[in-house]
Amino acid sequence: MDKSIVVKNLKVENQHNPLGIDIRSPRFSWMIETEQNNVLQSAYHLIVTEEDGEEVWNTGKIDSDQSIWIPYKGPSLTARKCYLWKVRIWDNTGQISDWGRASWEMGLLDEDDWHAFWIEPEQEEAVEEPFITVQEMFLRGLKDKSLDEKAKDLRPPQLLRKKFAISGDIKKARLYVTSHGVYQLELNGSRVGNNEFAPDFTAYNVRLQYQTYDVTDLLASGNNAIGAVIADGWYIGRIQLTGHSCQFGNKLGLLMQLEIEYKDGTTERIVSDKQFVSSPGPWQYADLFIGEKYDANLEQSDWSCFDFNDQNWKTVKQVDYSLDNLVAQFGPNVRVMEELVPLSIHSETDGSQIIDFGQIIAGRIRIAIEAKNGDIITLQHSEVLDKDGKFFMNIIGRNKDQTDIYIARGSGTETYEPKFVFHGFRYVRVTGLIASIKKDAVRAIVLYSDMETTGHFECSDHRLNKLQHNIQWSQKTNMLSIPTDCPQRERAGWTGDLQVFAPTAAFNMDVYLFLERWLGDVRNEQFADGQIANFVPTGKYYVKECASMGQLSSAGWGDAIIIVPWVLYERYGDVRVLEQNYEAMAKWLQYVQHKAETEIPDSMTETDPTVLERQKYLWNTGFHFGDWLIPSIVESADENTGPMDSAILTKELVATCFYANSALLFAKIAELLGDKETAHTYYTLNKRIRKAFEEEYVDVNGRISAHFQGIYILALQMDMVSSKKRLLVAAQLAQLIKDNDHKLDTGFLSVPYLMDVLCTEGYEDIAYRLLYQTDCPSWLYEVDMGATTIWESWSAIKKDGTVGHMSFNHYAFGCIGDWLYREPGGIKHSSPGYKHSIIAPNVNVGMKSAKAVLKTGYGILSSAWERNNDFIKLEVNVPPNTTATVILNGENRVEVGSGFHHFQYESPAVLKAKA
Ligand code: RAM
């Protein structure tokens, strides 16, 4: 008989049948599929067995509606073992599903599980770039060296190989690998897996991930050979704002353990050791920032096959590095996710050809070439053309070349795709190629961490759809291994950028494990006094770099340790992320509290005890990025004004707002985790900070001393003013926006709340005008100027077409995406993970229709509405095992269960586009 409820999409640690995990208590999730409405789970039964059927853990029937993130609570799991699991559920009408089945396999769990040795090929130690400060990098006098000059300091990636013989019928074979640098593997001439830039970017000294590959089908009884190529990657190569090198080490290394299980039950192990030999390959160098130089004449075919003659290869060194930083891969690997066809290709007068892919991406190209032996083909990457349509390198600074060089073999068609680099680009300038490039001969290879797309937003305004497209692309291309600010200039895990963008990110893609992994490093790199780094992973120059700022962290950046876990908890419903980060949150807040309580601004001459007393609650000292990049300040005609002024003019108030906000969030988290006393302490602290803020900074007319839009927004959003002043403060904000010709003037930290604050304070009309604004700065200005991603600066291309040396791919200002999904889209979580949601589309922001779709942990949640004369037609889909409150017209509440629901209601007054 067909069951009407089915359990499917079984996941362990949010992955289907994962291999090589080292989480001792993995979390189980499943979805329920049914044609019926109003389905809730009332109980589940989960059984874990070994492969031979022996039972490991049997929950029995558990009365529970929990179907996501159920932790394993059976006996200790064994390294390398494969576990089978099955689950069935009961619904609210007593129906029982069939068993759904899946598996997972544990990886190596302890240092003792490793029998391999770290090996290093013969190599010159990498050159450490001299330390320069951020200020020095942007000084006009600081000349970046030529590519030829730089090449002298760059070293080739290394090939390593080992031959081995095995005999017997193979049941399964697993390869556990990691490296100092980034690696790719081959077994008997075939590529192993499809990971790019493994082992990913982590705080390597604390945590280096190993990857597990199923290589059963790549081995054969008899002679075999394994090969690895290792390049500098993040470990050794140039990274971060100043393009420095050797931040984690200066020598390439490999650690590898192949474990074979034969059908007769015996096992065999092949490990990295002195039997490996090494040789440079066709790459003359490969640096993530500078680019790759590849000489096809130096290829050694079949180098990873048994019969290859490796007589001239060098022996490797076995080195005794500690294995205590090894952990299993956690979360997604980087992969080739998409390929793009060129939009156009044209030649410039100097003979170079410019390929336009029509979209800014992070990745590289694959190009089929016909050339003469020794021809040198150069590929330069850029995000924009200049005003006259000429090639323009928009990124400046040390080592930001983004240039790949290919030396041709000269035999027929040869295909080149760099392996160990990625660039941020839309345009590629090809020089050295005489034949004209055909569109079919090139592809842009889009690289990012392999995460599922979970969200979709569209509406009747095609420009807003383009904005959504741009936000999604800035997300994809800035989530390559770590969440970065931009994929070309810095490629650093700036905590503030992610903090503002996390809610949007969690709509667009399943970022849960990706961000959980990164948060692990935010914790790992927390300083002893509780400070949280401005970007993570940091590297050995971090402390030196911060020296000129006098501290290692900034308000609104460090607060990511509280805000990001909270967002993840709300959107994905897993309490573990709060538990894991709890201690780090507490330490961060203690640091802030200590600063607030013990320091007063140098300029303070006050003697009034009440004024002095409230200083304890104001975080008004030290350097902070403040409401970073306020447009009117960045754009100021005054030559002496620059980006740092938005920091200086707003930092005190921003810091105090974030202090209050983090205290409140932490109090909620403490309460949730059962720590009532702490919760009470921080609720009280939050109140005191808010009171002190109002007394210190807000006058009787609701004017705040730092009179910027962003400060009003933060004050309102974070409840920094008492109810009696709220209206006045909101009116000040409204006036500021009106005086600015209905244009925003918000920086990084306040922009996420701009639309929400205006809508809740009764200024929907202003919010609406900002949304449709097309003068700079505005979201649609960028769209009108042809943006395909979100820019770092709203005016990166001026009205007259002048192009700035800016990043054209910074997701921070794309944080409006969250509002689009929640307000016109209409979907909001109201309990963690969308177990209960609120569907309340705001139909009053100038659209004829809008639709938001989100794949939650329970299934598809969606809301689609359309204006039909005087009526709104609304279609809602609520996933099984969840419920929703649908709010029609802002007031009528309808409680619904899972399934499709249709509504029709009278439309409210309409705001017409005035833009
Ligand atoms: C810039 C980065 C980043 C921002 C910091 C403060 O250099 O691009 O976006 O967080 O500065």
mmCIF file of N, CA and C in Angstrom, residues 259-262 264-269:
data_model
loop_
_atom_site.group_PDB
_atom_site.id
_atom_site.type_symbol
_atom_site.label_atom_id
_atom_site.label_comp_id
_atom_site.label_asym_id
_atom_site.label_seq_id
_atom_site.Cartn_x
_atom_site.Cartn_y
_atom_site.Cartn_z
ATOM 1 N N GLU A 259 43.881 3.785 2.769
ATOM 2 C CA GLU A 259 43.536 2.575 3.505
ATOM 3 C C GLU A 259 42.675 1.681 2.636
ATOM 4 N N ILE A 260 43.123 0.469 2.480
ATOM 5 C CA ILE A 260 42.412 -0.459 1.593
ATOM 6 C C ILE A 260 41.858 -1.607 2.433
ATOM 7 N N GLU A 261 40.609 -1.918 2.189
ATOM 8 C CA GLU A 261 40.000 -3.059 2.876
ATOM 9 C C GLU A 261 39.664 -4.085 1.799
ATOM 10 N N TYR A 262 40.189 -5.287 1.945
ATOM 11 C CA TYR A 262 39.930 -6.323 0.942
ATOM 12 C C TYR A 262 38.677 -7.103 1.304
ATOM 13 N N ASP A 264 38.369 -10.141 1.669
ATOM 14 C CA ASP A 264 38.608 -11.209 2.656
ATOM 15 C C ASP A 264 38.785 -10.664 4.074
ATOM 16 N N GLY A 265 38.587 -9.376 4.236
ATOM 17 C CA GLY A 265 38.646 -8.799 5.594
ATOM 18 C C GLY A 265 40.011 -8.215 5.954
ATOM 19 N N THR A 266 41.046 -8.499 5.157
ATOM 20 C CA THR A 266 42.362 -7.940 5.482
ATOM 21 C C THR A 266 42.434 -6.478 5.037
ATOM 22 N N THR A 267 43.408 -5.782 5.583
ATOM 23 C CA THR A 267 43.537 -4.349 5.255
ATOM 24 C C THR A 267 44.982 -4.015 4.903
ATOM 25 N N GLU A 268 45.154 -2.936 4.243
ATOM 26 C CA GLU A 268 46.490 -2.492 3.862
ATOM 27 C C GLU A 268 46.531 -0.981 3.908
ATOM 28 N N ARG A 269 47.713 -0.451 4.168
ATOM 29 C CA ARG A 269 47.847 0.994 4.304
ATOM 30 C C ARG A 269 49.019 1.493 3.463
#
